[in-house]
CSV table of C-alpha atoms in Angstrom, one decimal:
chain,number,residue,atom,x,y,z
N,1,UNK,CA,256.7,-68.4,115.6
N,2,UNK,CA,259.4,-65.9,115.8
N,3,UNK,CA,263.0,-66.7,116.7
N,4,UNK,CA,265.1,-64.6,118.3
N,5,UNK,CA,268.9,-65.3,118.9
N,6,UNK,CA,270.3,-62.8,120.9
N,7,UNK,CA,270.6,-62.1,124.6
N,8,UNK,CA,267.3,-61.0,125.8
N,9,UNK,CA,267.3,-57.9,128.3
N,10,UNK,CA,265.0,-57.8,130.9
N,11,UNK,CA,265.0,-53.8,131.5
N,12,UNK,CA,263.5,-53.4,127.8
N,13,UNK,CA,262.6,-57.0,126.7
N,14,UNK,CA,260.2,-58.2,129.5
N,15,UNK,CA,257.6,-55.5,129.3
N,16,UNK,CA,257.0,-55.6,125.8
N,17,UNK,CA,257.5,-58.8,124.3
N,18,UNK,CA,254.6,-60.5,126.2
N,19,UNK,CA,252.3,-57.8,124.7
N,20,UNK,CA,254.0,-57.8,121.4
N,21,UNK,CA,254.3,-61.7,120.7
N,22,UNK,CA,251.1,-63.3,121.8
N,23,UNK,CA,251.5,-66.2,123.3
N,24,UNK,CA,254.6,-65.3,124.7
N,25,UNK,CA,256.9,-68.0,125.0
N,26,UNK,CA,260.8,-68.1,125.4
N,27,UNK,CA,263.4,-70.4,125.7
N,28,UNK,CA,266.9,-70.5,126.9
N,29,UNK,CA,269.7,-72.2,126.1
N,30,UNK,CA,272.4,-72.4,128.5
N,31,UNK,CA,275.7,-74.1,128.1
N,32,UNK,CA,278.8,-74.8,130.4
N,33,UNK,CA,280.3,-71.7,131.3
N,34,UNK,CA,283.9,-72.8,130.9
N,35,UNK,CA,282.8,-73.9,127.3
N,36,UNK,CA,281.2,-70.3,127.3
N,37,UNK,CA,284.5,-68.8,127.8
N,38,UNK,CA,286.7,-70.8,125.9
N,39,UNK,CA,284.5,-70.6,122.9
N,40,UNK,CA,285.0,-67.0,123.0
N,41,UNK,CA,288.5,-67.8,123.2
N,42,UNK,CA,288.4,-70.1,120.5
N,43,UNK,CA,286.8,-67.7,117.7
N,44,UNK,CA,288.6,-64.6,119.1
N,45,UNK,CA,285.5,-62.7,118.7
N,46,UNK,CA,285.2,-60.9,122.0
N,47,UNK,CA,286.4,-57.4,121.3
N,48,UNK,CA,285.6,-57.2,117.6
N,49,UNK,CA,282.6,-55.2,118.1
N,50,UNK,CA,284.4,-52.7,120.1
N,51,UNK,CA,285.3,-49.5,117.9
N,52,UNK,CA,288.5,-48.8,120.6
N,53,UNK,CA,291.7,-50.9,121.3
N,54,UNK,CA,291.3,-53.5,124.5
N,55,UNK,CA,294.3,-51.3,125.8
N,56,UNK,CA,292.4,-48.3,126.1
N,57,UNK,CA,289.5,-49.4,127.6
N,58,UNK,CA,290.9,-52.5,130.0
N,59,UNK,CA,294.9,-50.3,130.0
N,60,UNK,CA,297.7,-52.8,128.5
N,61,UNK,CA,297.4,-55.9,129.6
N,62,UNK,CA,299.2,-58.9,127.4
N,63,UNK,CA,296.6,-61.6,128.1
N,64,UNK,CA,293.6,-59.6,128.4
N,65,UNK,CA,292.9,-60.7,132.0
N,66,UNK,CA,291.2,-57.1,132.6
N,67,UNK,CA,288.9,-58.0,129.9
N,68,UNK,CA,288.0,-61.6,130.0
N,69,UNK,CA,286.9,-60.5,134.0
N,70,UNK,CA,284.8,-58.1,132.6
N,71,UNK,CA,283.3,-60.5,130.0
N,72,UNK,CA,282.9,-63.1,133.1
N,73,UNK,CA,281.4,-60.7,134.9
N,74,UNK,CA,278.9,-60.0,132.1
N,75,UNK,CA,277.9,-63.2,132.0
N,76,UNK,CA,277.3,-63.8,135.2
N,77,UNK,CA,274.7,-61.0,135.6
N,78,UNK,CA,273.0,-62.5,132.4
N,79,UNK,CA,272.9,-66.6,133.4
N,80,UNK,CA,271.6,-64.3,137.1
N,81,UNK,CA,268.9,-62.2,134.8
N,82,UNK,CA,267.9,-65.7,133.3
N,83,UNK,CA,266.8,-66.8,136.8
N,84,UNK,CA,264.3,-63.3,137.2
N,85,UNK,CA,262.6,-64.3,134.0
N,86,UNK,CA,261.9,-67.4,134.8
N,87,UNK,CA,261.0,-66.7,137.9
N,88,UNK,CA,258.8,-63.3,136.8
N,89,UNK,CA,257.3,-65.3,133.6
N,90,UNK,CA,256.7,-69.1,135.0
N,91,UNK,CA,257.3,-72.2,134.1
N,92,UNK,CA,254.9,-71.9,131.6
N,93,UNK,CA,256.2,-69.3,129.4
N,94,UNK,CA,260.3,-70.1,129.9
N,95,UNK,CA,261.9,-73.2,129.2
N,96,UNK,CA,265.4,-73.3,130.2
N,97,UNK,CA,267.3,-76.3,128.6
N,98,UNK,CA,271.1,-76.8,128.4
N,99,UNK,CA,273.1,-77.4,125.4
N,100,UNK,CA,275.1,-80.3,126.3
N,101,UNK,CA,272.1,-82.1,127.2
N,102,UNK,CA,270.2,-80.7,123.5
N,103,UNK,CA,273.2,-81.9,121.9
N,104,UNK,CA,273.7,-85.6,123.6
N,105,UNK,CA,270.1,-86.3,124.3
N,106,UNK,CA,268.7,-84.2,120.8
N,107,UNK,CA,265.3,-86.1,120.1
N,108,UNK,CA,264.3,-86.4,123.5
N,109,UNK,CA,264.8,-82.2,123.9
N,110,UNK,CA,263.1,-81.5,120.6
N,111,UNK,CA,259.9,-83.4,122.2
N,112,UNK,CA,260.0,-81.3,125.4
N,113,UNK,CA,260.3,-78.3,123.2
N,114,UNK,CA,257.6,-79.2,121.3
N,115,UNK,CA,255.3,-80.5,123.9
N,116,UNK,CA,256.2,-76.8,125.7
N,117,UNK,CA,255.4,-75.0,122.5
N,118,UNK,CA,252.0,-76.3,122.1
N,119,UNK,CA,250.2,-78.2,119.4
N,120,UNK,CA,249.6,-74.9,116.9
N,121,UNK,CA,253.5,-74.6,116.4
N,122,UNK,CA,253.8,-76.4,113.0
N,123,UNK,CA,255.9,-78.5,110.9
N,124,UNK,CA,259.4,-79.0,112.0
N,125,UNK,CA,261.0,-77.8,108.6
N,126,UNK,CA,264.6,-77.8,107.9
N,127,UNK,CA,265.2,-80.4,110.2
N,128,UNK,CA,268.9,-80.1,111.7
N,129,UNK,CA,269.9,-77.4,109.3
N,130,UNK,CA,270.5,-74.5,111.7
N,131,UNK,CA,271.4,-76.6,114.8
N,132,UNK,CA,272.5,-80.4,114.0
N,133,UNK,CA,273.7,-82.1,117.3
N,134,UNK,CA,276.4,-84.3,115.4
N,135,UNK,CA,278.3,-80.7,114.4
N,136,UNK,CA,277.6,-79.0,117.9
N,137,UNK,CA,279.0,-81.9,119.8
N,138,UNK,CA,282.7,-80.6,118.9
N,139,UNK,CA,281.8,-77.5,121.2
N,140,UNK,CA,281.4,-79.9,124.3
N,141,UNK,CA,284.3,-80.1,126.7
N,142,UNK,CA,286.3,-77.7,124.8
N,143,UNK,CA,287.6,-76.0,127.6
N,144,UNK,CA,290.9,-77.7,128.6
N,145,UNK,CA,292.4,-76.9,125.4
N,146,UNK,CA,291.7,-72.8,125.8
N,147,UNK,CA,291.1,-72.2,129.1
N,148,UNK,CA,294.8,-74.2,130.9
N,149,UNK,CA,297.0,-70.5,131.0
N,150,UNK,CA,294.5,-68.5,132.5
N,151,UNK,CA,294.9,-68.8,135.8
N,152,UNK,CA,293.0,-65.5,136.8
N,153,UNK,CA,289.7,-67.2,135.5
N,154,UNK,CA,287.6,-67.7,138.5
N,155,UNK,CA,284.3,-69.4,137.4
N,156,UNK,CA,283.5,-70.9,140.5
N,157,UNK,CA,280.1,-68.9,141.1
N,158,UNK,CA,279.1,-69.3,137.1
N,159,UNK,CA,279.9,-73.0,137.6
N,160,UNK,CA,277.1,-72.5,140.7
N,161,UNK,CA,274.8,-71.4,138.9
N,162,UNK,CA,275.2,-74.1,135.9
N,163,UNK,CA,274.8,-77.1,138.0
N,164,UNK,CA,271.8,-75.3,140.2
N,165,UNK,CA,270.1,-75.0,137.2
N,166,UNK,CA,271.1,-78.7,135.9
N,167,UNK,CA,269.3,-79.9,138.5
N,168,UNK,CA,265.9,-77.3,138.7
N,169,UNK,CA,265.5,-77.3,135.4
N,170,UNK,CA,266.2,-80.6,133.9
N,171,UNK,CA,264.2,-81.4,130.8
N,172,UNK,CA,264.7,-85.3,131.4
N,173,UNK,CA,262.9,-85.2,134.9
């Protein structure tokens, strides 16, 4: 099994990695966008990848609005890109699960995941040492305390999409 934890991009990913990784299963992880957001926030990584100032590329702006609607606007086409992969791969090749509910509901999840995964996928080893549910839950409902000054934040059609998916693609069905 091969894990990958990165964005995946359809354009280059889709074609290949079904060829490249047989079988050819994926899942995402989605979370609450305004946790999304304010996360970002929180560890103030958003532009550190970004070999120029925010002022040259967004112009000056003290609170970054220019940016933070580009980075929502980002996301939305991704959690939008999420939907074309599951709908071009199936059920049976894309689980789609939500990190509040991994978090809250973490055994039951980790049965779905391995019931999806199949029977060959091994020993669970390292149990809770890369994601351990009673550390995560602290990135739950974080919002309010990063998220109350920016007005300009509009995540009405990313909230959309979070609760469509809630309800198609609930792994406690």
């Amino acid at each position: 099994a091969i894990l990958y934890d990165q964005p995946i991009i359809p354009e280059s990913h889709l074609s290949s990695w079904p060829i490249v990784f047989e079988p050819f299963k994926i899942i995402f992880v989605y979370r609450n966008p305004k946790d999304q957001v304010a996360d970002l926030l929180k560890t103030s990584s958003i532009f550190d990848n970004i070999p120029w100032s925010v002022e040259v590329i967004f112009g000056l702006d003290k609170e970054s609005r220019r940016a933070l609607k580009v980075l929502l606007d980002t996301t939305l086409m991704r959690m939008k890109k999420m939907n074309e992969i599951i709908n071009k791969l199936g059920n049976d090749a894309v689980l789609a699960i939500d990190f509040e509910g991994l978090v809250t509901n973490y055994d039951e999840y980790k049965l779905k995941i391995e019931e999806f995964l199949g029977p060959n996928i091994g020993k669970h080893i390292n149990k809770k040492k890369e994601f351990d549910p009673q550390k995560s839950i602290k990135n739950i409902n974080i919002w309010p305390d990063y998220l109350q000054d920016l007005k300009l934040l509009d995540l009405e059609e990313h909230e959309k999409w979070y609760n469509e998916m809630l309800k198609s693609h609930s792994v406690l069905k």
